[in-house]
Amino acid sequence: MILLVAALALGAPPPLACPPGTERRGGAPPEELAEWCEGKDPAGGPRREGPAREYYDDGGVRLEETFREGWRDGPFVERHRNGRKAREGAFARGEKAGRWTVWFESGAVEEESEWRDGVRHGPFTAWWPGGKRRTQGRHCGGAQCGTWRSFEEGGREIGSVEYGEHRLAP
């Protein structure tokens, strides 16, 4: 409890809470740049299980993710050196799933996309650093589909392309 209070007072993240049957490996700066929870696979070998973190050399958190049965599974957050989010989304058994957001170092949103089974599938939008739309379209099973539009930095549409529709099943 004292360690948790001290970590929070210094702005450091709390210690990893490893699930039962796992042990904390690695460590936080200045000694280490990564820490994770480790359990055993069915053959008795090591595998990641539970939360994991990576750090920048200055001690700032670079990456926070979760593992289940050795796969990335659950929330994922990567940060810029300044502490602001760089990427956020989720994994399901090692594949990107659901909405993913990417940010510029300034904190402005750079792009948003939907993922299914590790490939882009659904709406996609990219923005200029000033906040105006840059590109907008959709992905179907990883390929561009439907109408894609491009915009100049001031917001005026400068072109569009029709990619047609794609079916995911034959």
PDB file of N, CA and C in Angstrom, residues 4-88:
ATOM      1  N   LEU A   4       2.199   1.934  -3.502  1.00  0.00           N
ATOM      2  CA  LEU A   4       1.181   2.486  -4.386  1.00  0.00           C
ATOM      3  C   LEU A   4       0.982   3.970  -4.117  1.00  0.00           C
ATOM      4  N   VAL A   5       0.897   4.370  -2.879  1.00  0.00           N
ATOM      5  CA  VAL A   5       0.721   5.785  -2.523  1.00  0.00           C
ATOM      6  C   VAL A   5       1.929   6.596  -2.983  1.00  0.00           C
ATOM      7  N   ALA A   6       3.140   6.082  -2.793  1.00  0.00           N
ATOM      8  CA  ALA A   6       4.350   6.790  -3.218  1.00  0.00           C
ATOM      9  C   ALA A   6       4.394   6.923  -4.734  1.00  0.00           C
ATOM     10  N   ALA A   7       4.031   5.859  -5.456  1.00  0.00           N
ATOM     11  CA  ALA A   7       4.042   5.900  -6.918  1.00  0.00           C
ATOM     12  C   ALA A   7       3.044   6.928  -7.427  1.00  0.00           C
ATOM     13  N   LEU A   8       1.845   6.947  -6.862  1.00  0.00           N
ATOM     14  CA  LEU A   8       0.832   7.904  -7.308  1.00  0.00           C
ATOM     15  C   LEU A   8       1.244   9.336  -6.995  1.00  0.00           C
ATOM     16  N   ALA A   9       1.893   9.549  -5.852  1.00  0.00           N
ATOM     17  CA  ALA A   9       2.335  10.896  -5.477  1.00  0.00           C
ATOM     18  C   ALA A   9       3.401  11.410  -6.432  1.00  0.00           C
ATOM     19  N   LEU A  10       4.243  10.532  -6.961  1.00  0.00           N
ATOM     20  CA  LEU A  10       5.299  10.925  -7.888  1.00  0.00           C
ATOM     21  C   LEU A  10       4.823  10.965  -9.339  1.00  0.00           C
ATOM     22  N   GLY A  11       3.565  10.608  -9.588  1.00  0.00           N
ATOM     23  CA  GLY A  11       3.056  10.600 -10.952  1.00  0.00           C
ATOM     24  C   GLY A  11       3.408   9.330 -11.707  1.00  0.00           C
ATOM     25  N   ALA A  12       4.032   8.378 -11.046  1.00  0.00           N
ATOM     26  CA  ALA A  12       4.380   7.109 -11.673  1.00  0.00           C
ATOM     27  C   ALA A  12       3.149   6.207 -11.673  1.00  0.00           C
ATOM     28  N   PRO A  13       3.062   5.304 -12.642  1.00  0.00           N
ATOM     29  CA  PRO A  13       1.923   4.390 -12.643  1.00  0.00           C
ATOM     30  C   PRO A  13       2.006   3.432 -11.460  1.00  0.00           C
ATOM     31  N   PRO A  14       0.871   2.931 -11.014  1.00  0.00           N
ATOM     32  CA  PRO A  14       0.910   1.964  -9.906  1.00  0.00           C
ATOM     33  C   PRO A  14       1.580   0.678 -10.356  1.00  0.00           C
ATOM     34  N   PRO A  15       2.078  -0.115  -9.433  1.00  0.00           N
ATOM     35  CA  PRO A  15       2.709  -1.386  -9.803  1.00  0.00           C
ATOM     36  C   PRO A  15       1.715  -2.276 -10.553  1.00  0.00           C
ATOM     37  N   LEU A  16       2.213  -3.138 -11.431  1.00  0.00           N
ATOM     38  CA  LEU A  16       1.341  -4.056 -12.146  1.00  0.00           C
ATOM     39  C   LEU A  16       0.626  -4.975 -11.166  1.00  0.00           C
ATOM     40  N   ALA A  17      -0.643  -5.215 -11.409  1.00  0.00           N
ATOM     41  CA  ALA A  17      -1.419  -6.152 -10.603  1.00  0.00           C
ATOM     42  C   ALA A  17      -1.503  -7.450 -11.401  1.00  0.00           C
ATOM     43  N   CYS A  18      -0.590  -8.365 -11.126  1.00  0.00           N
ATOM     44  CA  CYS A  18      -0.538  -9.622 -11.865  1.00  0.00           C
ATOM     45  C   CYS A  18      -1.648 -10.561 -11.406  1.00  0.00           C
ATOM     46  N   PRO A  19      -2.251 -11.300 -12.353  1.00  0.00           N
ATOM     47  CA  PRO A  19      -3.299 -12.252 -11.979  1.00  0.00           C
ATOM     48  C   PRO A  19      -2.735 -13.406 -11.154  1.00  0.00           C
ATOM     49  N   PRO A  20      -3.592 -14.088 -10.400  1.00  0.00           N
ATOM     50  CA  PRO A  20      -3.136 -15.238  -9.610  1.00  0.00           C
ATOM     51  C   PRO A  20      -2.441 -16.264 -10.510  1.00  0.00           C
ATOM     52  N   GLY A  21      -1.382 -16.854  -9.986  1.00  0.00           N
ATOM     53  CA  GLY A  21      -0.642 -17.870 -10.726  1.00  0.00           C
ATOM     54  C   GLY A  21       0.421 -17.307 -11.656  1.00  0.00           C
ATOM     55  N   THR A  22       0.614 -15.966 -11.644  1.00  0.00           N
ATOM     56  CA  THR A  22       1.648 -15.344 -12.475  1.00  0.00           C
ATOM     57  C   THR A  22       2.603 -14.568 -11.591  1.00  0.00           C
ATOM     58  N   GLU A  23       3.737 -14.207 -12.158  1.00  0.00           N
ATOM     59  CA  GLU A  23       4.731 -13.410 -11.436  1.00  0.00           C
ATOM     60  C   GLU A  23       5.131 -12.214 -12.274  1.00  0.00           C
ATOM     61  N   ARG A  24       5.463 -11.129 -11.594  1.00  0.00           N
ATOM     62  CA  ARG A  24       5.932  -9.920 -12.273  1.00  0.00           C
ATOM     63  C   ARG A  24       7.363 -10.144 -12.737  1.00  0.00           C
ATOM     64  N   ARG A  25       7.632  -9.761 -13.991  1.00  0.00           N
ATOM     65  CA  ARG A  25       8.968  -9.877 -14.573  1.00  0.00           C
ATOM     66  C   ARG A  25       9.409  -8.501 -15.058  1.00  0.00           C
ATOM     67  N   GLY A  26      10.707  -8.356 -15.313  1.00  0.00           N
ATOM     68  CA  GLY A  26      11.239  -7.075 -15.753  1.00  0.00           C
ATOM     69  C   GLY A  26      11.127  -6.054 -14.637  1.00  0.00           C
ATOM     70  N   GLY A  27      10.981  -4.791 -15.012  1.00  0.00           N
ATOM     71  CA  GLY A  27      10.855  -3.760 -13.999  1.00  0.00           C
ATOM     72  C   GLY A  27      10.706  -2.392 -14.631  1.00  0.00           C
ATOM     73  N   ALA A  28      10.526  -1.436 -13.771  1.00  0.00           N
ATOM     74  CA  ALA A  28      10.344  -0.050 -14.198  1.00  0.00           C
ATOM     75  C   ALA A  28      11.690   0.665 -14.186  1.00  0.00           C
ATOM     76  N   PRO A  29      11.782   1.817 -14.882  1.00  0.00           N
ATOM     77  CA  PRO A  29      13.017   2.603 -14.860  1.00  0.00           C
ATOM     78  C   PRO A  29      13.361   3.036 -13.437  1.00  0.00           C
ATOM     79  N   PRO A  30      14.584   3.246 -13.135  1.00  0.00           N
ATOM     80  CA  PRO A  30      15.722   3.324 -14.041  1.00  0.00           C
ATOM     81  C   PRO A  30      16.386   1.977 -14.330  1.00  0.00           C
ATOM     82  N   GLU A  31      16.013   0.918 -13.612  1.00  0.00           N
ATOM     83  CA  GLU A  31      16.677  -0.376 -13.809  1.00  0.00           C
ATOM     84  C   GLU A  31      16.265  -1.066 -15.105  1.00  0.00           C
ATOM     85  N   GLU A  32      14.987  -1.033 -15.444  1.00  0.00           N
ATOM     86  CA  GLU A  32      14.449  -1.766 -16.587  1.00  0.00           C
ATOM     87  C   GLU A  32      13.555  -0.846 -17.420  1.00  0.00           C
ATOM     88  N   LEU A  33      13.245  -1.252 -18.656  1.00  0.00           N
ATOM     89  CA  LEU A  33      12.367  -0.466 -19.517  1.00  0.00           C
ATOM     90  C   LEU A  33      11.076  -1.202 -19.869  1.00  0.00           C
ATOM     91  N   ALA A  34      10.860  -2.376 -19.265  1.00  0.00           N
ATOM     92  CA  ALA A  34       9.634  -3.134 -19.510  1.00  0.00           C
ATOM     93  C   ALA A  34       9.326  -4.000 -18.294  1.00  0.00           C
ATOM     94  N   GLU A  35       8.030  -4.162 -18.036  1.00  0.00           N
ATOM     95  CA  GLU A  35       7.590  -5.070 -16.984  1.00  0.00           C
ATOM     96  C   GLU A  35       6.317  -5.756 -17.454  1.00  0.00           C
ATOM     97  N   TRP A  36       6.151  -7.004 -17.056  1.00  0.00           N
ATOM     98  CA  TRP A  36       5.006  -7.790 -17.491  1.00  0.00           C
ATOM     99  C   TRP A  36       4.734  -8.880 -16.473  1.00  0.00           C
ATOM    100  N   CYS A  37       3.581  -9.510 -16.611  1.00  0.00           N
ATOM    101  CA  CYS A  37       3.215 -10.647 -15.780  1.00  0.00           C
ATOM    102  C   CYS A  37       3.451 -11.900 -16.613  1.00  0.00           C
ATOM    103  N   GLU A  38       4.015 -12.914 -15.953  1.00  0.00           N
ATOM    104  CA  GLU A  38       4.370 -14.125 -16.683  1.00  0.00           C
ATOM    105  C   GLU A  38       3.806 -15.335 -15.975  1.00  0.00           C
ATOM    106  N   GLY A  39       3.164 -16.188 -16.763  1.00  0.00           N
ATOM    107  CA  GLY A  39       2.663 -17.462 -16.274  1.00  0.00           C
ATOM    108  C   GLY A  39       3.313 -18.576 -17.068  1.00  0.00           C
ATOM    109  N   LYS A  40       2.711 -19.728 -17.031  1.00  0.00           N
ATOM    110  CA  LYS A  40       3.239 -20.893 -17.756  1.00  0.00           C
ATOM    111  C   LYS A  40       2.242 -21.324 -18.821  1.00  0.00           C
ATOM    112  N   ASP A  41       2.785 -21.717 -19.981  1.00  0.00           N
ATOM    113  CA  ASP A  41       1.924 -22.286 -21.021  1.00  0.00           C
ATOM    114  C   ASP A  41       1.666 -23.754 -20.667  1.00  0.00           C
ATOM    115  N   PRO A  42       0.800 -24.452 -21.401  1.00  0.00           N
ATOM    116  CA  PRO A  42       0.493 -25.850 -21.062  1.00  0.00           C
ATOM    117  C   PRO A  42       1.714 -26.769 -21.003  1.00  0.00           C
ATOM    118  N   ALA A  43       2.796 -26.443 -21.744  1.00  0.00           N
ATOM    119  CA  ALA A  43       4.010 -27.265 -21.719  1.00  0.00           C
ATOM    120  C   ALA A  43       4.967 -26.853 -20.600  1.00  0.00           C
ATOM    121  N   GLY A  44       4.584 -25.837 -19.825  1.00  0.00           N
ATOM    122  CA  GLY A  44       5.430 -25.390 -18.717  1.00  0.00           C
ATOM    123  C   GLY A  44       6.373 -24.266 -19.067  1.00  0.00           C
ATOM    124  N   GLY A  45       6.338 -23.817 -20.326  1.00  0.00           N
ATOM    125  CA  GLY A  45       7.188 -22.709 -20.750  1.00  0.00           C
ATOM    126  C   GLY A  45       6.597 -21.360 -20.346  1.00  0.00           C
ATOM    127  N   PRO A  46       7.404 -20.302 -20.376  1.00  0.00           N
ATOM    128  CA  PRO A  46       6.904 -18.980 -19.981  1.00  0.00           C
ATOM    129  C   PRO A  46       6.003 -18.367 -21.049  1.00  0.00           C
ATOM    130  N   ARG A  47       4.991 -17.639 -20.610  1.00  0.00           N
ATOM    131  CA  ARG A  47       4.165 -16.853 -21.524  1.00  0.00           C
ATOM    132  C   ARG A  47       3.576 -15.674 -20.768  1.00  0.00           C
ATOM    133  N   ARG A  48       3.376 -14.585 -21.503  1.00  0.00           N
ATOM    134  CA  ARG A  48       2.792 -13.389 -20.899  1.00  0.00           C
ATOM    135  C   ARG A  48       1.323 -13.634 -20.595  1.00  0.00           C
ATOM    136  N   GLU A  49       0.926 -13.114 -19.427  1.00  0.00           N
ATOM    137  CA  GLU A  49      -0.443 -13.294 -18.955  1.00  0.00           C
ATOM    138  C   GLU A  49      -0.795 -12.123 -18.053  1.00  0.00           C
ATOM    139  N   GLY A  50      -1.703 -11.263 -18.515  1.00  0.00           N
ATOM    140  CA  GLY A  50      -2.095 -10.105 -17.715  1.00  0.00           C
ATOM    141  C   GLY A  50      -1.465  -8.826 -18.256  1.00  0.00           C
ATOM    142  N   PRO A  51      -1.387  -7.797 -17.417  1.00  0.00           N
ATOM    143  CA  PRO A  51      -0.903  -6.495 -17.888  1.00  0.00           C
ATOM    144  C   PRO A  51       0.597  -6.471 -18.173  1.00  0.00           C
ATOM    145  N   ALA A  52       0.980  -5.544 -19.060  1.00  0.00           N
ATOM    146  CA  ALA A  52       2.393  -5.329 -19.398  1.00  0.00           C
ATOM    147  C   ALA A  52       2.582  -3.849 -19.694  1.00  0.00           C
ATOM    148  N   ARG A  53       3.786  -3.359 -19.448  1.00  0.00           N
ATOM    149  CA  ARG A  53       4.122  -1.954 -19.688  1.00  0.00           C
ATOM    150  C   ARG A  53       5.516  -1.838 -20.241  1.00  0.00           C
ATOM    151  N   GLU A  54       5.704  -0.847 -21.137  1.00  0.00           N
ATOM    152  CA  GLU A  54       7.042  -0.471 -21.594  1.00  0.00           C
ATOM    153  C   GLU A  54       7.220   0.998 -21.285  1.00  0.00           C
ATOM    154  N   TYR A  55       8.482   1.395 -21.065  1.00  0.00           N
ATOM    155  CA  TYR A  55       8.794   2.760 -20.652  1.00  0.00           C
ATOM    156  C   TYR A  55       9.787   3.417 -21.603  1.00  0.00           C
ATOM    157  N   TYR A  56       9.728   4.742 -21.642  1.00  0.00           N
ATOM    158  CA  TYR A  56      10.792   5.517 -22.277  1.00  0.00           C
ATOM    159  C   TYR A  56      11.961   5.582 -21.308  1.00  0.00           C
ATOM    160  N   ASP A  57      13.128   5.937 -21.815  1.00  0.00           N
ATOM    161  CA  ASP A  57      14.320   5.998 -20.961  1.00  0.00           C
ATOM    162  C   ASP A  57      14.218   7.057 -19.872  1.00  0.00           C
ATOM    163  N   ASP A  58      13.302   8.025 -20.018  1.00  0.00           N
ATOM    164  CA  ASP A  58      13.121   9.033 -18.970  1.00  0.00           C
ATOM    165  C   ASP A  58      12.103   8.608 -17.915  1.00  0.00           C
ATOM    166  N   GLY A  59      11.566   7.379 -18.049  1.00  0.00           N
ATOM    167  CA  GLY A  59      10.622   6.856 -17.064  1.00  0.00           C
ATOM    168  C   GLY A  59       9.164   6.999 -17.463  1.00  0.00           C
ATOM    169  N   GLY A  60       8.869   7.761 -18.508  1.00  0.00           N
ATOM    170  CA  GLY A  60       7.488   7.903 -18.955  1.00  0.00           C
ATOM    171  C   GLY A  60       6.972   6.600 -19.554  1.00  0.00           C
ATOM    172  N   VAL A  61       5.678   6.358 -19.373  1.00  0.00           N
ATOM    173  CA  VAL A  61       5.076   5.144 -19.925  1.00  0.00           C
ATOM    174  C   VAL A  61       4.953   5.292 -21.436  1.00  0.00           C
ATOM    175  N   ARG A  62       5.460   4.309 -22.170  1.00  0.00           N
ATOM    176  CA  ARG A  62       5.380   4.283 -23.632  1.00  0.00           C
ATOM    177  C   ARG A  62       4.228   3.410 -24.108  1.00  0.00           C
ATOM    178  N   LEU A  63       3.974   2.308 -23.410  1.00  0.00           N
ATOM    179  CA  LEU A  63       3.004   1.332 -23.878  1.00  0.00           C
ATOM    180  C   LEU A  63       2.358   0.613 -22.708  1.00  0.00           C
ATOM    181  N   GLU A  64       1.039   0.416 -22.782  1.00  0.00           N
ATOM    182  CA  GLU A  64       0.317  -0.394 -21.804  1.00  0.00           C
ATOM    183  C   GLU A  64      -0.573  -1.350 -22.586  1.00  0.00           C
ATOM    184  N   GLU A  65      -0.465  -2.626 -22.267  1.00  0.00           N
ATOM    185  CA  GLU A  65      -1.251  -3.628 -22.970  1.00  0.00           C
ATOM    186  C   GLU A  65      -1.550  -4.798 -22.050  1.00  0.00           C
ATOM    187  N   THR A  66      -2.387  -5.714 -22.527  1.00  0.00           N
ATOM    188  CA  THR A  66      -2.797  -6.863 -21.731  1.00  0.00           C
ATOM    189  C   THR A  66      -2.627  -8.129 -22.564  1.00  0.00           C
ATOM    190  N   PHE A  67      -2.224  -9.201 -21.905  1.00  0.00           N
ATOM    191  CA  PHE A  67      -2.047 -10.494 -22.568  1.00  0.00           C
ATOM    192  C   PHE A  67      -2.969 -11.530 -21.941  1.00  0.00           C
ATOM    193  N   ARG A  68      -3.427 -12.446 -22.784  1.00  0.00           N
ATOM    194  CA  ARG A  68      -4.240 -13.567 -22.319  1.00  0.00           C
ATOM    195  C   ARG A  68      -3.811 -14.792 -23.104  1.00  0.00           C
ATOM    196  N   GLU A  69      -3.359 -15.807 -22.381  1.00  0.00           N
ATOM    197  CA  GLU A  69      -2.844 -17.035 -22.987  1.00  0.00           C
ATOM    198  C   GLU A  69      -1.731 -16.746 -23.987  1.00  0.00           C
ATOM    199  N   GLY A  70      -0.912 -15.736 -23.687  1.00  0.00           N
ATOM    200  CA  GLY A  70       0.233 -15.387 -24.519  1.00  0.00           C
ATOM    201  C   GLY A  70      -0.084 -14.451 -25.674  1.00  0.00           C
ATOM    202  N   TRP A  71      -1.346 -14.151 -25.918  1.00  0.00           N
ATOM    203  CA  TRP A  71      -1.767 -13.257 -26.998  1.00  0.00           C
ATOM    204  C   TRP A  71      -2.046 -11.870 -26.457  1.00  0.00           C
ATOM    205  N   ARG A  72      -1.772 -10.838 -27.262  1.00  0.00           N
ATOM    206  CA  ARG A  72      -2.282  -9.509 -26.921  1.00  0.00           C
ATOM    207  C   ARG A  72      -3.798  -9.635 -26.941  1.00  0.00           C
ATOM    208  N   ASP A  73      -4.440  -9.233 -25.863  1.00  0.00           N
ATOM    209  CA  ASP A  73      -5.883  -9.396 -25.767  1.00  0.00           C
ATOM    210  C   ASP A  73      -6.420  -8.388 -24.762  1.00  0.00           C
ATOM    211  N   GLY A  74      -7.115  -7.396 -25.261  1.00  0.00           N
ATOM    212  CA  GLY A  74      -7.670  -6.367 -24.399  1.00  0.00           C
ATOM    213  C   GLY A  74      -7.156  -4.997 -24.783  1.00  0.00           C
ATOM    214  N   PRO A  75      -7.315  -4.040 -23.887  1.00  0.00           N
ATOM    215  CA  PRO A  75      -6.948  -2.650 -24.195  1.00  0.00           C
ATOM    216  C   PRO A  75      -5.467  -2.482 -24.520  1.00  0.00           C
ATOM    217  N   PHE A  76      -5.199  -1.528 -25.413  1.00  0.00           N
ATOM    218  CA  PHE A  76      -3.837  -1.206 -25.836  1.00  0.00           C
ATOM    219  C   PHE A  76      -3.734   0.316 -25.907  1.00  0.00           C
ATOM    220  N   VAL A  77      -2.721   0.891 -25.252  1.00  0.00           N
ATOM    221  CA  VAL A  77      -2.482   2.337 -25.317  1.00  0.00           C
ATOM    222  C   VAL A  77      -0.991   2.570 -25.493  1.00  0.00           C
ATOM    223  N   GLU A  78      -0.649   3.331 -26.531  1.00  0.00           N
ATOM    224  CA  GLU A  78       0.737   3.767 -26.749  1.00  0.00           C
ATOM    225  C   GLU A  78       0.754   5.273 -26.572  1.00  0.00           C
ATOM    226  N   ARG A  79       1.820   5.791 -25.954  1.00  0.00           N
ATOM    227  CA  ARG A  79       1.915   7.225 -25.684  1.00  0.00           C
ATOM    228  C   ARG A  79       3.127   7.841 -26.377  1.00  0.00           C
ATOM    229  N   HIS A  80       2.959   9.112 -26.739  1.00  0.00           N
ATOM    230  CA  HIS A  80       4.096   9.891 -27.214  1.00  0.00           C
ATOM    231  C   HIS A  80       4.995  10.183 -26.011  1.00  0.00           C
ATOM    232  N   ARG A  81       6.200  10.610 -26.269  1.00  0.00           N
ATOM    233  CA  ARG A  81       7.128  10.962 -25.189  1.00  0.00           C
ATOM    234  C   ARG A  81       6.571  12.034 -24.257  1.00  0.00           C
ATOM    235  N   ASN A  82       5.719  12.926 -24.800  1.00  0.00           N
ATOM    236  CA  ASN A  82       5.159  13.996 -23.968  1.00  0.00           C
ATOM    237  C   ASN A  82       4.022  13.509 -23.067  1.00  0.00           C
ATOM    238  N   GLY A  83       3.698  12.211 -23.116  1.00  0.00           N
ATOM    239  CA  GLY A  83       2.670  11.641 -22.255  1.00  0.00           C
ATOM    240  C   GLY A  83       1.298  11.558 -22.897  1.00  0.00           C
ATOM    241  N   ARG A  84       1.099  12.270 -23.998  1.00  0.00           N
ATOM    242  CA  ARG A  84      -0.199  12.217 -24.676  1.00  0.00           C
ATOM    243  C   ARG A  84      -0.331  10.899 -25.437  1.00  0.00           C
ATOM    244  N   LYS A  85      -1.578  10.474 -25.620  1.00  0.00           N
ATOM    245  CA  LYS A  85      -1.819   9.230 -26.351  1.00  0.00           C
ATOM    246  C   LYS A  85      -1.335   9.348 -27.792  1.00  0.00           C
ATOM    247  N   ALA A  86      -0.739   8.259 -28.281  1.00  0.00           N
ATOM    248  CA  ALA A  86      -0.314   8.148 -29.679  1.00  0.00           C
ATOM    249  C   ALA A  86      -1.253   7.206 -30.433  1.00  0.00           C
ATOM    250  N   ARG A  87      -1.612   6.079 -29.814  1.00  0.00           N
ATOM    251  CA  ARG A  87      -2.537   5.100 -30.404  1.00  0.00           C
ATOM    252  C   ARG A  87      -3.317   4.441 -29.286  1.00  0.00           C
ATOM    253  N   GLU A  88      -4.585   4.146 -29.598  1.00  0.00           N
ATOM    254  CA  GLU A  88      -5.403   3.432 -28.618  1.00  0.00           C
ATOM    255  C   GLU A  88      -6.388   2.541 -29.347  1.00  0.00           C
TER     256      GLU A  88
END
